[in-house]
PDB file of C-alpha atoms in Angstrom:
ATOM      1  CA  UNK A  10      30.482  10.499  17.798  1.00  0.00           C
ATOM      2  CA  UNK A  11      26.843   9.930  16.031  1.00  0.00           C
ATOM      3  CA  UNK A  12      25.754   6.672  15.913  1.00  0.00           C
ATOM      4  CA  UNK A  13      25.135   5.014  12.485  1.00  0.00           C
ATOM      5  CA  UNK A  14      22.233   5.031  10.973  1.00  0.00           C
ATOM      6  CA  UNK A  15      21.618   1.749   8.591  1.00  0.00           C
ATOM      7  CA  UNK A  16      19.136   1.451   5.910  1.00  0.00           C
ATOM      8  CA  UNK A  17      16.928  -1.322   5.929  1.00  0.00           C
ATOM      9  CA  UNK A  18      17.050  -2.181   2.212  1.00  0.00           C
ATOM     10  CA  UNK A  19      13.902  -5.089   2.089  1.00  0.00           C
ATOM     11  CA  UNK A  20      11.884  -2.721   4.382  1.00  0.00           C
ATOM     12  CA  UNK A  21      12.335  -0.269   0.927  1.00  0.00           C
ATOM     13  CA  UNK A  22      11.997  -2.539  -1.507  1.00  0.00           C
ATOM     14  CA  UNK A  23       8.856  -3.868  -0.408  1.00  0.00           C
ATOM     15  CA  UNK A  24       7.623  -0.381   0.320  1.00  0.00           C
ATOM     16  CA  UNK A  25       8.620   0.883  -3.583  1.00  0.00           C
ATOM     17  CA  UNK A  26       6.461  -1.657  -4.470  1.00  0.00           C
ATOM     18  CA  UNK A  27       3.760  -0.587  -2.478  1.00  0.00           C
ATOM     19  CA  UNK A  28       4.144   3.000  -2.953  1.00  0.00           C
ATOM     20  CA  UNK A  29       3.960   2.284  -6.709  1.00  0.00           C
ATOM     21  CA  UNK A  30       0.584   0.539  -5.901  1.00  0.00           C
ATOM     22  CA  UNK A  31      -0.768   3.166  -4.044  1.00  0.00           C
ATOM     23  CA  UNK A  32       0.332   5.775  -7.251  1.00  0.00           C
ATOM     24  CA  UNK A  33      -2.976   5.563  -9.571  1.00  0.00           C
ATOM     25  CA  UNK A  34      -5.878   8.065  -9.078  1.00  0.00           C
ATOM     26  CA  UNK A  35      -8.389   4.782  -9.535  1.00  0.00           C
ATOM     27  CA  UNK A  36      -6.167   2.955  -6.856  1.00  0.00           C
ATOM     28  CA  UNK A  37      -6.704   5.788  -4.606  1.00  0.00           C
ATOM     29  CA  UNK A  38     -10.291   5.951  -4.516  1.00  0.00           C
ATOM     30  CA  UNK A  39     -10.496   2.474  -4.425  1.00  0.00           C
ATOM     31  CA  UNK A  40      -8.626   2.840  -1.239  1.00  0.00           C
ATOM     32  CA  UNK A  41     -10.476   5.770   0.140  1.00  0.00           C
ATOM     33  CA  UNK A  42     -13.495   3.594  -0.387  1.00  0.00           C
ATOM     34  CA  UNK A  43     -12.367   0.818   1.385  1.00  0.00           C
ATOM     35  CA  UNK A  44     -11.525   2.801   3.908  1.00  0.00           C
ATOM     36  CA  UNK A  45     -14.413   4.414   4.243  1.00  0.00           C
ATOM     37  CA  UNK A  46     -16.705   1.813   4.093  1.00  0.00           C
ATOM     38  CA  UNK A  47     -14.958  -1.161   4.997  1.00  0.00           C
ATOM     39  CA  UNK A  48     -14.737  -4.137   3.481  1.00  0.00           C
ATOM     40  CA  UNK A  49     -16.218  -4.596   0.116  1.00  0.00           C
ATOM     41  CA  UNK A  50     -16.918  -7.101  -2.611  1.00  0.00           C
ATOM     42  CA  UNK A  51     -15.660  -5.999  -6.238  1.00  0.00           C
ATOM     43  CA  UNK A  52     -19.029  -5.561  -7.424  1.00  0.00           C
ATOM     44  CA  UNK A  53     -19.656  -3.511  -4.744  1.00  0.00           C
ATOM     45  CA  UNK A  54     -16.846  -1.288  -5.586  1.00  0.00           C
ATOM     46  CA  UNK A  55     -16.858  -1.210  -9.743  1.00  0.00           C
ATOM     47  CA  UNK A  56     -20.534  -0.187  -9.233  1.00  0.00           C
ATOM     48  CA  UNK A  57     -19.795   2.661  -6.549  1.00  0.00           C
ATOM     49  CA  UNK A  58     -16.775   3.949  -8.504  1.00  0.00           C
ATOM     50  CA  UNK A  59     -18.665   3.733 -11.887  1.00  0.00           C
ATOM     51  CA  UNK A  60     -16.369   1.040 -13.519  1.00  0.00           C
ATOM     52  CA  UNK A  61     -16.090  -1.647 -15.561  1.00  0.00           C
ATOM     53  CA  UNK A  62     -15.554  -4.889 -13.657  1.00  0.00           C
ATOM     54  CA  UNK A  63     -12.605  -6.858 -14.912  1.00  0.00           C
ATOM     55  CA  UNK A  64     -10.663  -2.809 -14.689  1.00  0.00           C
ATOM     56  CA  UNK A  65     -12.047  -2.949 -10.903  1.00  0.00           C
ATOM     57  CA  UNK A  66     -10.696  -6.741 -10.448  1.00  0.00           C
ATOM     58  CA  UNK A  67      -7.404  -5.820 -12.105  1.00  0.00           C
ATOM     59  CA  UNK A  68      -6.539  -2.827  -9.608  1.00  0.00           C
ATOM     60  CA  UNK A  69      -7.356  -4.880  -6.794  1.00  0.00           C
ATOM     61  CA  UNK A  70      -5.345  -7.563  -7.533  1.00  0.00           C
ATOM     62  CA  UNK A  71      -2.648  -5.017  -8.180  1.00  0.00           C
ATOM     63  CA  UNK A  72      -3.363  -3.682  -4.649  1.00  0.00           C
ATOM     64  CA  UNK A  73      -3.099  -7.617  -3.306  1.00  0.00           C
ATOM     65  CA  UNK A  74      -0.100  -8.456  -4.970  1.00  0.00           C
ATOM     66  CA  UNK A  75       2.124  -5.823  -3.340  1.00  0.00           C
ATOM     67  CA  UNK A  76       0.154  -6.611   0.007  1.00  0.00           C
ATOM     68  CA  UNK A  77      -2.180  -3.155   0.617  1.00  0.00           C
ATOM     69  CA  UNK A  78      -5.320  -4.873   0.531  1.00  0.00           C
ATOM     70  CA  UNK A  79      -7.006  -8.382   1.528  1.00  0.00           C
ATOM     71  CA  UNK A  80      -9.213 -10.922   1.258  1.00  0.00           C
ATOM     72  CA  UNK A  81     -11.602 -12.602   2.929  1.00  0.00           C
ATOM     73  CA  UNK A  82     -13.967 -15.280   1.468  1.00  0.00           C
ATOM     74  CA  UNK A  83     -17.444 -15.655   2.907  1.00  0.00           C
ATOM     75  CA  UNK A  84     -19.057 -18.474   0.400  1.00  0.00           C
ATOM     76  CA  UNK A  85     -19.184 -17.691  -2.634  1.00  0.00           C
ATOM     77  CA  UNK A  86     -18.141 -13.705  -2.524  1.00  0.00           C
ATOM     78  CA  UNK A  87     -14.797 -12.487  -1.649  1.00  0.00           C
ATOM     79  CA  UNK A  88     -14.428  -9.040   0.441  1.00  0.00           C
ATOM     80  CA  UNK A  89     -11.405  -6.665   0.210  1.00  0.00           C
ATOM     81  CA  UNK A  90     -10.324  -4.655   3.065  1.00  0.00           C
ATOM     82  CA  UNK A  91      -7.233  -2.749   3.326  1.00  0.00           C
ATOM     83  CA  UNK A  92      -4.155  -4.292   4.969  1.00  0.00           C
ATOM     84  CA  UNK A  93      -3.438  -1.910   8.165  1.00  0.00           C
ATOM     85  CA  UNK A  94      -0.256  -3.622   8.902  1.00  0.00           C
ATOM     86  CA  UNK A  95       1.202  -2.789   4.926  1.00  0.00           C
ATOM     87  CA  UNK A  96       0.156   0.821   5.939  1.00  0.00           C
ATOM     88  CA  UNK A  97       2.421   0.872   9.136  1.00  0.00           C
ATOM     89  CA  UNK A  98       5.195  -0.495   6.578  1.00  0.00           C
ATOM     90  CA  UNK A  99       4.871   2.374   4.451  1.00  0.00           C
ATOM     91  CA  UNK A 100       4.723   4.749   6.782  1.00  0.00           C
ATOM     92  CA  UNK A 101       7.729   3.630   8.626  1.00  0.00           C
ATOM     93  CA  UNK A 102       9.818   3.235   5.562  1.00  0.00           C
ATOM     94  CA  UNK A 103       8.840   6.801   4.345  1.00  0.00           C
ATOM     95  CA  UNK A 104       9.887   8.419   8.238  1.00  0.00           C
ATOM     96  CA  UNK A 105      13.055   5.984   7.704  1.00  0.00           C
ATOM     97  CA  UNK A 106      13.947   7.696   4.094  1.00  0.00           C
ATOM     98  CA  UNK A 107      13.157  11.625   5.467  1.00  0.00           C
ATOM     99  CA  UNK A 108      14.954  10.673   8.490  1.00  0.00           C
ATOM    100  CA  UNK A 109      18.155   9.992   6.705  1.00  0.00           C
ATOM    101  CA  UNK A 110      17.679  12.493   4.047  1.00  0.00           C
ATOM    102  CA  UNK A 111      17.318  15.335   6.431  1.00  0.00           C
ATOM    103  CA  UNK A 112      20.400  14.089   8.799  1.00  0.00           C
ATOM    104  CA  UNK A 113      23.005  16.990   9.509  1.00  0.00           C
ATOM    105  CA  UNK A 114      25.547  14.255   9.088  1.00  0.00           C
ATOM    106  CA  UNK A 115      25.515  12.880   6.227  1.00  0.00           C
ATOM    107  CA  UNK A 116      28.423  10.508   6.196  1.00  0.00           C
ATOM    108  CA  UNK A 117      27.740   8.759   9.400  1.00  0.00           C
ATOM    109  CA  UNK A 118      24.245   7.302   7.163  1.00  0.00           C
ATOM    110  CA  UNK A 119      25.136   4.242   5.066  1.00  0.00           C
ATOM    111  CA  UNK A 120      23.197   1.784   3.335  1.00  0.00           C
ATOM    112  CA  UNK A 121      22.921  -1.914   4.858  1.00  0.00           C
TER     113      UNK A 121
END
């Protein structure tokens, strides 16, 4: 008899969130910057990406609030990097969602 498989529901939610952070072409580079450079201060990153500041500041607090980027403040200036740990959570909620999408058995899958 297979084993059940439970859903962990706040592991989903909290990934949704981030997922729908993560779902913006500006977000994206944002992100590909950071992780390609490091960590940054905003101006550092509206003047790279060719943007207006308070757009720049607005996206990255987006990113903060659902927890795929931090801060650090050094003085006066405040660097974003992106939150490796957040990363893991997506990735482990996405491999738990194929996982039990692509299960042969269906009804031994439930939701916690």
């Amino acid at each position: 008899m297979a084993k059940p498989r439970f859903l962990d529901t706040l592991l989903l939610k909290q990934a949704a969130q981030q997922f729908r952070a993560v779902n913006h072409p500006l977000r994206q580079k944002m992100l590909h910057l950071l992780h390609n450079k490091g960590p940054l201060m905003v101006t550092d990153i509206w003047k790279t990406l060719r943007i207006d500041q308070p757009v720049a500041s607005n996206q990255l607090a987006l990113l903060r609030k659902a927890g795929i980027v931090t801060t650090q403040r050094q003085g006066q200036a405040i660097f974003y990097a992106i939150n490796d740990k957040s990363l893991q959570t997506l990735h482990s909620a996405a491999a738990m969602v194929v996982n039990l999408g692509t299960s042969k058995n269906r009804k031994n899958s439930f939701v916690k």
